[in-house]
Amino acid sequence: MDSCAAVEKEVEKVINKFSAINDHSQRIIGDVISLIEKLRSSIAEGNPDSKVTAGQVDVLNEALSKTKDKLHRLTTEHRDLHGTVSKVGKAIDRNFVADFTATSRTDVFQTERNVMLLNKIMAQHFYRQGMDDVADALIKESGLPAEDIVPEPYAELHRIWEAIHTGNLAPALDWAARYSAELDARNSTLEFKLHRLAFMQILNGGVQAQTDAIAYARSNFAKFVRRFEKDIQILMGTLIYLQIGIHNSPYKYLTAPEMWIETADVFLKDACQLLGINKDSPLSVIVNAGCTALPALLNLKQVMMSRQVTGIWNGRDELPIEIELEPDNRFHSIFACPILRQQSSEDNPPMKLLCGHVISRDALNKLSNGPILKCPYCPMEQCPSDAKLIYF
């Protein structure tokens, strides 16, 4: 954050200086125009056939001198602005790292399997963004089996999500009606929120739309009375303010753009849960997690280089430090051995003893005394080979 603040400070200086130069330039240009108008008027007053008088020559010289001086000042200010702009670039170079190769592993995508996985999540991301042509081209050029990716769920959800943002509720209402039973089973609020937006959309037509709004409410709100009685009462209260306009009433928040954005997000979340797909693209999750981890990794790499121990990171399948991610980015349970205080991995998985206690395989090997293992938490003795590998 300190780095961002430092760059932002330089950007603010540029903006302020640009605004000042812009105002000053407008005044200078106005003065030059006035001088030229004055000169033209002076010349127009004389006889076209007569020679230029000494007074007119003085006016002309004065105008040229002032114009040259003002243009020189404009040029100087513009040159100074370039210097201020260049300081922004220097601030970025000073506060941010441009080379991230020190925190990456080039061998990750040297296997065909990993390359195909990368292409797959990229294609899925493009489908989620509605960029079907790009995804199709990627699949074709990378040789990715088309049957590995089914674009239809992503494409349909993206079309509906975009339609909500543009004020078109018909696709979303059709989808919600199709999955109404499943949404009710999940106690979803999506269908009601869509009908609420549709009701408010009708009310935007003014007093003449009152009959249509009441008819819509009678047709669609009956099934929601048990769960959303209070909300429906609020919607009915909006009818009182049709004369003065909903935007002038206490219910103006119902017409705010945030209501549409919220409903679009609810649709995407509930639809993804219902169809068993992730709400966020795997590619976006990876990028966000990487951005979160990057500052810590850069600091760690700098420390490792200063102590000349850079080799301990190479070739490992896990990071040398723990990175705290947001709760949304935690997708599975993690076991940490209570004996060695280490997180489990493929090479060091959790092992369940006969007594029910769980320790890591490394701890199991260290605690074993030949064919006998004494549990570190209870007095039960057992054979190390009786321990069972467990999965989280």
Short mmCIF file of C-alpha atoms in Angstrom, two decimals:
data_model
loop_
_atom_site.label_atom_id
_atom_site.label_comp_id
_atom_site.label_asym_id
_atom_site.label_seq_id
_atom_site.Cartn_x
_atom_site.Cartn_y
_atom_site.Cartn_z
CA MET A 1 0.00 0.00 0.00
CA ASP A 2 2.89 2.36 0.71
CA SER A 3 4.14 1.81 -2.83
CA CYS A 4 0.73 2.61 -4.28
CA ALA A 5 0.48 5.72 -2.11
CA ALA A 6 3.89 6.94 -3.28
CA VAL A 7 2.95 6.55 -6.94
CA GLU A 8 -0.47 8.07 -6.35
CA LYS A 9 1.20 11.12 -4.81
CA GLU A 10 3.24 11.69 -7.97
CA VAL A 11 0.16 11.18 -10.14
CA GLU A 12 -1.72 13.78 -8.09
CA LYS A 13 1.10 16.24 -8.73
CA VAL A 14 0.81 15.64 -12.47
CA ILE A 15 -2.96 16.09 -12.42
CA ASN A 16 -2.76 19.30 -10.39
CA LYS A 17 -0.02 20.72 -12.59
CA PHE A 18 -1.88 19.76 -15.74
CA SER A 19 -5.02 21.48 -14.48
CA ALA A 20 -3.06 24.63 -13.63
CA ILE A 21 -1.33 24.65 -17.02
CA ASN A 22 -4.64 24.07 -18.78
CA ASP A 23 -6.26 27.04 -17.04
CA HIS A 24 -3.23 29.25 -17.68
CA SER A 25 -3.07 28.15 -21.32
CA GLN A 26 -6.70 29.08 -21.85
CA ARG A 27 -6.03 32.56 -20.49
CA ILE A 28 -2.90 33.00 -22.63
CA ILE A 29 -4.66 31.84 -25.78
CA GLY A 30 -7.51 34.23 -24.99
CA ASP A 31 -5.03 37.10 -24.61
CA VAL A 32 -3.34 36.26 -27.92
CA ILE A 33 -6.70 36.15 -29.68
CA SER A 34 -7.55 39.55 -28.19
CA LEU A 35 -4.25 41.01 -29.45
CA ILE A 36 -4.86 39.66 -32.93
CA GLU A 37 -8.41 41.03 -32.95
CA LYS A 38 -7.09 44.40 -31.80
CA LEU A 39 -4.46 44.37 -34.54
CA ARG A 40 -6.98 43.45 -37.20
CA SER A 41 -9.33 46.21 -36.07
CA SER A 42 -6.51 48.75 -36.17
CA ILE A 43 -5.57 47.78 -39.71
CA ALA A 44 -9.20 47.72 -40.84
CA GLU A 45 -9.71 51.31 -39.66
CA GLY A 46 -7.08 52.65 -42.05
CA ASN A 47 -7.31 53.24 -45.80
CA PRO A 48 -6.59 50.02 -47.70
CA ASP A 49 -4.55 51.94 -50.28
CA SER A 50 -2.45 53.86 -47.76
CA LYS A 51 0.78 52.69 -46.24
CA VAL A 52 0.99 51.26 -42.75
CA THR A 53 1.41 54.07 -40.27
CA ALA A 54 4.02 54.21 -37.55
CA GLY A 55 1.30 53.67 -34.93
CA GLN A 56 0.12 50.55 -36.67
CA VAL A 57 3.69 49.29 -36.85
CA ASP A 58 4.03 49.84 -33.10
CA VAL A 59 0.79 47.95 -32.46
CA LEU A 60 1.98 45.13 -34.71
CA ASN A 61 5.37 44.90 -33.01
CA GLU A 62 3.75 44.97 -29.59
CA ALA A 63 1.34 42.19 -30.57
CA LEU A 64 4.13 40.06 -32.01
CA SER A 65 6.31 40.58 -28.95
CA LYS A 66 3.53 39.70 -26.50
CA THR A 67 2.48 36.69 -28.56
CA LYS A 68 6.05 35.42 -28.72
CA ASP A 69 6.47 35.90 -24.98
CA LYS A 70 3.24 34.10 -24.13
CA LEU A 71 4.02 31.19 -26.46
CA HIS A 72 7.47 30.91 -24.89
CA ARG A 73 5.88 30.64 -21.45
CA LEU A 74 3.49 27.98 -22.73
CA THR A 75 6.40 25.99 -24.13
CA THR A 76 8.31 26.26 -20.85
CA GLU A 77 5.32 25.08 -18.81
CA HIS A 78 4.76 22.20 -21.21
CA ARG A 79 8.41 21.19 -20.85
CA ASP A 80 8.10 21.29 -17.06
CA LEU A 81 5.02 19.08 -17.29
CA HIS A 82 7.05 16.44 -19.12
CA GLY A 83 9.50 16.43 -16.22
CA THR A 84 6.68 15.90 -13.73
CA VAL A 85 5.24 13.06 -15.82
CA SER A 86 8.62 11.34 -15.99
CA LYS A 87 8.75 11.35 -12.18
CA VAL A 88 5.68 9.09 -12.17
CA GLY A 89 7.56 6.48 -14.17
CA LYS A 90 10.54 6.77 -11.86
CA ALA A 91 8.25 6.38 -8.83
CA ILE A 92 6.77 3.22 -10.34
CA ASP A 93 10.23 1.79 -11.01
CA ARG A 94 11.34 2.72 -7.51
CA ASN A 95 8.33 1.28 -5.67
CA PHE A 96 7.41 -1.75 -7.77
CA VAL A 97 9.31 -4.77 -8.99
CA ALA A 98 9.27 -5.17 -12.75
CA ASP A 99 10.94 -8.58 -12.93
CA PHE A 100 8.94 -11.40 -11.34
CA THR A 101 11.00 -14.25 -12.75
CA ALA A 102 12.69 -14.71 -9.39
CA THR A 103 9.39 -15.94 -7.92
CA SER A 104 8.40 -18.24 -10.77
CA ARG A 105 9.37 -21.70 -11.93
CA THR A 106 9.99 -22.15 -15.63
CA ASP A 107 9.83 -25.94 -15.41
CA VAL A 108 6.16 -26.02 -14.43
CA PHE A 109 4.86 -25.92 -17.99
CA GLN A 110 7.48 -28.13 -19.58
CA THR A 111 5.23 -31.19 -19.37
CA GLU A 112 2.45 -31.73 -21.88
CA ARG A 113 -0.06 -32.45 -19.11
CA ASN A 114 0.48 -29.09 -17.41
CA VAL A 115 0.32 -27.23 -20.71
CA MET A 116 -2.99 -28.90 -21.53
CA LEU A 117 -4.33 -28.01 -18.08
CA LEU A 118 -3.35 -24.38 -18.63
CA ASN A 119 -5.03 -24.32 -22.04
CA LYS A 120 -8.13 -25.90 -20.54
CA ILE A 121 -8.60 -23.33 -17.79
CA MET A 122 -7.90 -20.53 -20.27
CA ALA A 123 -10.57 -21.87 -22.62
CA GLN A 124 -13.01 -22.17 -19.72
CA HIS A 125 -12.26 -18.58 -18.74
CA PHE A 126 -12.95 -17.32 -22.26
CA TYR A 127 -16.24 -19.21 -22.36
CA ARG A 128 -17.22 -17.69 -19.02
CA GLN A 129 -16.51 -14.23 -20.41
CA GLY A 130 -18.66 -14.87 -23.47
CA MET A 131 -15.62 -14.92 -25.77
CA ASP A 132 -16.66 -18.12 -27.52
CA ASP A 133 -14.70 -17.41 -30.71
CA VAL A 134 -11.46 -16.95 -28.77
CA ALA A 135 -12.06 -20.14 -26.77
CA ASP A 136 -12.84 -22.13 -29.91
CA ALA A 137 -9.68 -20.86 -31.60
CA LEU A 138 -7.59 -21.75 -28.53
CA ILE A 139 -9.03 -25.28 -28.42
CA LYS A 140 -8.37 -25.75 -32.13
CA GLU A 141 -4.81 -24.40 -32.13
CA SER A 142 -3.73 -26.10 -28.90
CA GLY A 143 -5.14 -29.48 -29.87
CA LEU A 144 -7.24 -29.61 -26.72
CA PRO A 145 -9.97 -32.27 -26.96
CA ALA A 146 -13.20 -30.34 -27.46
CA GLU A 147 -15.16 -32.86 -25.39
CA ASP A 148 -13.11 -31.89 -22.32
CA ILE A 149 -14.90 -28.53 -22.18
CA VAL A 150 -18.64 -28.06 -22.45
CA PRO A 151 -19.18 -24.37 -23.22
CA GLU A 152 -22.97 -24.30 -23.00
CA PRO A 153 -23.43 -23.78 -19.22
CA TYR A 154 -20.89 -20.97 -19.19
CA ALA A 155 -22.21 -19.36 -22.36
CA GLU A 156 -25.83 -19.41 -21.22
CA LEU A 157 -25.06 -18.06 -17.76
CA HIS A 158 -22.92 -15.28 -19.19
CA ARG A 159 -25.64 -14.27 -21.65
CA ILE A 160 -28.22 -14.11 -18.85
CA TRP A 161 -25.83 -12.24 -16.54
CA GLU A 162 -25.14 -9.65 -19.23
CA ALA A 163 -28.86 -9.35 -20.00
CA ILE A 164 -29.61 -8.48 -16.36
CA HIS A 165 -26.98 -5.75 -16.44
CA THR A 166 -28.64 -4.28 -19.54
CA GLY A 167 -32.10 -4.32 -17.94
CA ASN A 168 -33.42 -7.37 -19.80
CA LEU A 169 -34.92 -9.74 -17.23
CA ALA A 170 -36.68 -12.13 -19.61
CA PRO A 171 -33.81 -14.66 -19.97
CA ALA A 172 -33.19 -14.70 -16.21
CA LEU A 173 -36.89 -15.13 -15.41
CA ASP A 174 -37.15 -18.01 -17.88
CA TRP A 175 -34.11 -19.67 -16.34
CA ALA A 176 -35.43 -19.17 -12.79
CA ALA A 177 -38.82 -20.63 -13.76
CA ARG A 178 -37.08 -23.65 -15.27
CA TYR A 179 -35.17 -24.31 -12.05
CA SER A 180 -37.80 -22.99 -9.64
CA ALA A 181 -38.08 -26.20 -7.60
CA GLU A 182 -34.31 -26.53 -7.23
CA LEU A 183 -33.98 -22.88 -6.19
CA ASP A 184 -36.72 -23.27 -3.57
CA ALA A 185 -34.99 -26.36 -2.21
CA ARG A 186 -31.85 -24.29 -1.73
CA ASN A 187 -33.83 -21.48 -0.09
CA SER A 188 -32.64 -19.11 -2.82
CA THR A 189 -33.84 -15.51 -3.03
CA LEU A 190 -33.05 -15.22 -6.73
CA GLU A 191 -36.51 -15.75 -8.20
CA PHE A 192 -38.14 -13.21 -5.88
CA LYS A 193 -35.45 -10.62 -6.55
CA LEU A 194 -35.93 -11.02 -10.29
CA HIS A 195 -39.70 -10.53 -9.99
CA ARG A 196 -39.10 -7.53 -7.71
CA LEU A 197 -36.95 -5.92 -10.38
CA ALA A 198 -39.56 -6.70 -13.02
CA PHE A 199 -42.27 -5.13 -10.84
CA MET A 200 -40.22 -1.96 -10.33
CA GLN A 201 -39.46 -1.89 -14.04
CA ILE A 202 -43.20 -1.76 -14.75
CA LEU A 203 -43.69 1.02 -12.19
CA ASN A 204 -41.15 3.13 -14.04
CA GLY A 205 -43.93 3.69 -16.56
CA GLY A 206 -45.68 6.01 -14.10
CA VAL A 207 -49.32 6.18 -13.02
CA GLN A 208 -50.58 4.66 -16.25
CA ALA A 209 -48.60 1.49 -15.46
CA GLN A 210 -50.32 0.96 -12.09
CA THR A 211 -52.85 -1.55 -13.40
CA ASP A 212 -50.16 -3.61 -15.11
CA ALA A 213 -48.02 -3.56 -11.98
CA ILE A 214 -50.87 -4.79 -9.77
CA ALA A 215 -51.70 -7.53 -12.27
CA TYR A 216 -48.05 -8.60 -12.33
CA ALA A 217 -47.92 -8.69 -8.53
CA ARG A 218 -51.05 -10.84 -8.32
CA SER A 219 -49.66 -13.27 -10.87
CA ASN A 220 -46.14 -13.66 -9.51
CA PHE A 221 -45.90 -12.70 -5.82
CA ALA A 222 -48.40 -15.18 -4.36
CA LYS A 223 -45.83 -17.98 -4.09
CA PHE A 224 -43.43 -15.72 -2.17
CA VAL A 225 -45.83 -14.44 0.51
CA ARG A 226 -44.69 -16.89 3.17
CA ARG A 227 -40.99 -16.02 2.85
CA PHE A 228 -41.08 -12.41 1.66
CA GLU A 229 -44.27 -10.97 3.12
CA LYS A 230 -42.54 -7.85 4.45
CA ASP A 231 -40.77 -7.20 1.14
CA ILE A 232 -44.01 -7.58 -0.81
CA GLN A 233 -45.72 -5.09 1.52
CA ILE A 234 -42.93 -2.62 0.78
CA LEU A 235 -43.42 -3.13 -2.95
CA MET A 236 -47.14 -2.48 -2.60
CA GLY A 237 -46.33 0.70 -0.69
CA THR A 238 -44.55 2.08 -3.73
CA LEU A 239 -47.91 2.40 -5.52
CA ILE A 240 -48.80 5.32 -3.27
CA TYR A 241 -45.95 7.40 -4.67
CA LEU A 242 -46.62 6.92 -8.36
CA GLN A 243 -48.01 10.45 -8.63
CA ILE A 244 -44.76 12.08 -7.48
CA GLY A 245 -42.45 9.39 -8.85
CA ILE A 246 -40.72 6.51 -7.08
CA HIS A 247 -37.39 8.36 -7.26
CA ASN A 248 -38.88 11.05 -4.96
CA SER A 249 -40.19 8.53 -2.43
CA PRO A 250 -38.68 6.62 0.51
CA TYR A 251 -38.57 3.61 -1.83
CA LYS A 252 -36.19 5.14 -4.35
CA TYR A 253 -33.52 2.63 -3.31
CA LEU A 254 -35.57 -0.04 -5.10
CA THR A 255 -34.76 1.64 -8.43
CA ALA A 256 -31.05 2.09 -7.72
CA PRO A 257 -28.54 0.47 -10.10
CA GLU A 258 -27.09 -1.42 -7.13
CA MET A 259 -30.25 -3.54 -7.01
CA TRP A 260 -29.56 -4.79 -10.53
CA ILE A 261 -25.89 -5.46 -9.80
CA GLU A 262 -26.78 -7.36 -6.63
CA THR A 263 -29.39 -9.47 -8.42
CA ALA A 264 -26.97 -10.28 -11.24
CA ASP A 265 -24.39 -11.46 -8.70
CA VAL A 266 -27.01 -13.54 -6.87
CA PHE A 267 -28.01 -15.13 -10.17
CA LEU A 268 -24.42 -16.04 -11.01
CA LYS A 269 -23.77 -17.45 -7.55
CA ASP A 270 -26.97 -19.50 -7.29
CA ALA A 271 -26.80 -20.72 -10.88
CA CYS A 272 -23.23 -21.92 -10.47
CA GLN A 273 -24.07 -23.72 -7.24
CA LEU A 274 -27.11 -25.31 -8.83
CA LEU A 275 -25.18 -26.53 -11.87
CA GLY A 276 -22.20 -27.66 -9.81
CA ILE A 277 -19.67 -25.26 -11.33
CA ASN A 278 -17.44 -22.67 -9.71
CA LYS A 279 -18.72 -19.11 -9.57
CA ASP A 280 -15.26 -17.76 -10.31
CA SER A 281 -13.09 -18.83 -13.20
CA PRO A 282 -10.18 -21.06 -12.09
CA LEU A 283 -7.87 -18.74 -14.02
CA SER A 284 -9.07 -15.68 -12.11
CA VAL A 285 -8.74 -17.54 -8.80
CA ILE A 286 -5.15 -18.48 -9.64
CA VAL A 287 -4.25 -14.95 -10.71
CA ASN A 288 -5.82 -13.40 -7.60
CA ALA A 289 -4.07 -15.88 -5.32
CA GLY A 290 -0.78 -15.20 -7.09
CA CYS A 291 -1.18 -11.45 -6.71
CA THR A 292 -1.85 -11.93 -3.00
CA ALA A 293 1.24 -14.09 -2.57
CA LEU A 294 3.57 -12.05 -4.77
CA PRO A 295 4.69 -9.36 -2.27
CA ALA A 296 5.59 -11.96 0.36
CA LEU A 297 7.43 -14.09 -2.19
CA LEU A 298 9.42 -11.12 -3.48
CA ASN A 299 10.48 -10.21 0.05
CA LEU A 300 11.39 -13.82 0.76
CA LYS A 301 13.43 -14.09 -2.42
CA GLN A 302 15.34 -10.94 -1.52
CA VAL A 303 16.18 -12.34 1.91
CA MET A 304 17.25 -15.67 0.41
CA MET A 305 19.51 -13.93 -2.10
CA SER A 306 21.11 -11.79 0.59
CA ARG A 307 21.87 -14.92 2.63
CA GLN A 308 22.90 -16.89 -0.45
CA VAL A 309 20.43 -19.72 0.15
CA THR A 310 18.40 -19.40 -3.05
CA GLY A 311 18.80 -23.09 -3.87
CA ILE A 312 16.51 -24.31 -1.10
CA TRP A 313 13.42 -23.15 -2.99
CA ASN A 314 14.17 -24.83 -6.31
CA GLY A 315 12.40 -28.05 -7.18
CA ARG A 316 9.88 -27.94 -4.34
CA ASP A 317 6.16 -28.53 -4.85
CA GLU A 318 5.23 -26.19 -2.03
CA LEU A 319 6.06 -22.66 -1.02
CA PRO A 320 8.69 -22.14 1.68
CA ILE A 321 6.32 -19.93 3.68
CA GLU A 322 2.61 -19.93 4.41
CA ILE A 323 0.52 -17.46 2.42
CA GLU A 324 -2.71 -16.20 3.96
CA LEU A 325 -5.45 -16.21 1.33
CA GLU A 326 -9.00 -14.97 1.59
CA PRO A 327 -11.57 -17.49 2.91
CA ASP A 328 -13.13 -17.67 -0.57
CA ASN A 329 -9.88 -19.14 -1.87
CA ARG A 330 -9.79 -22.04 0.59
CA PHE A 331 -11.27 -25.06 -1.11
CA HIS A 332 -10.24 -28.00 1.08
CA SER A 333 -9.17 -28.90 4.59
CA ILE A 334 -5.49 -28.83 5.47
CA PHE A 335 -3.82 -31.13 7.98
CA ALA A 336 -0.87 -29.92 10.02
CA CYS A 337 1.01 -32.52 12.03
CA PRO A 338 0.64 -31.78 15.76
CA ILE A 339 4.05 -33.35 16.42
CA LEU A 340 6.29 -31.79 13.78
CA ARG A 341 4.14 -28.70 13.21
CA GLN A 342 4.32 -29.26 9.47
CA GLN A 343 1.62 -29.15 6.83
CA SER A 344 0.94 -32.48 5.18
CA SER A 345 1.87 -33.08 1.55
CA GLU A 346 1.87 -35.89 -0.99
CA ASP A 347 5.23 -37.08 0.33
CA ASN A 348 4.23 -36.60 3.95
CA PRO A 349 0.52 -37.47 4.22
CA PRO A 350 -1.51 -37.78 7.43
CA MET A 351 -1.61 -41.24 9.01
CA LYS A 352 -4.31 -42.51 11.37
CA LEU A 353 -3.14 -44.69 14.25
CA LEU A 354 -5.15 -47.56 15.71
CA CYS A 355 -6.07 -45.42 18.68
CA GLY A 356 -7.63 -42.83 16.37
CA HIS A 357 -5.00 -40.11 16.66
CA VAL A 358 -3.56 -38.67 13.46
CA ILE A 359 0.04 -37.68 12.84
CA SER A 360 2.16 -37.19 9.73
CA ARG A 361 4.13 -39.98 8.10
CA ASP A 362 7.42 -38.28 8.99
CA ALA A 363 6.38 -38.14 12.64
CA LEU A 364 5.33 -41.79 12.46
CA ASN A 365 8.76 -42.81 11.19
CA LYS A 366 10.58 -40.75 13.81
CA LEU A 367 8.48 -42.07 16.70
CA SER A 368 8.73 -45.69 15.63
CA ASN A 369 11.04 -47.85 17.69
CA GLY A 370 11.40 -50.89 15.51
CA PRO A 371 8.09 -52.77 15.34
CA ILE A 372 6.62 -50.79 18.21
CA LEU A 373 5.07 -47.35 18.13
CA LYS A 374 3.76 -45.63 21.22
CA CYS A 375 1.14 -43.02 20.50
CA PRO A 376 2.34 -39.58 21.63
CA TYR A 377 -1.15 -38.75 22.93
CA CYS A 378 -2.20 -41.95 24.66
CA PRO A 379 -0.36 -44.94 26.17
CA MET A 380 -1.49 -47.35 23.46
CA GLU A 381 1.30 -49.30 21.80
CA GLN A 382 0.87 -50.50 18.24
CA CYS A 383 2.69 -51.57 15.12
CA PRO A 384 3.65 -48.70 12.76
CA SER A 385 2.46 -50.72 9.77
CA ASP A 386 -1.08 -50.68 11.17
CA ALA A 387 -1.36 -46.93 10.57
CA LYS A 388 -3.75 -46.01 7.78
CA LEU A 389 -3.32 -43.28 5.21
CA ILE A 390 -6.21 -40.82 5.33
CA TYR A 391 -7.38 -38.25 2.80
CA PHE A 392 -8.86 -34.81 3.38
#
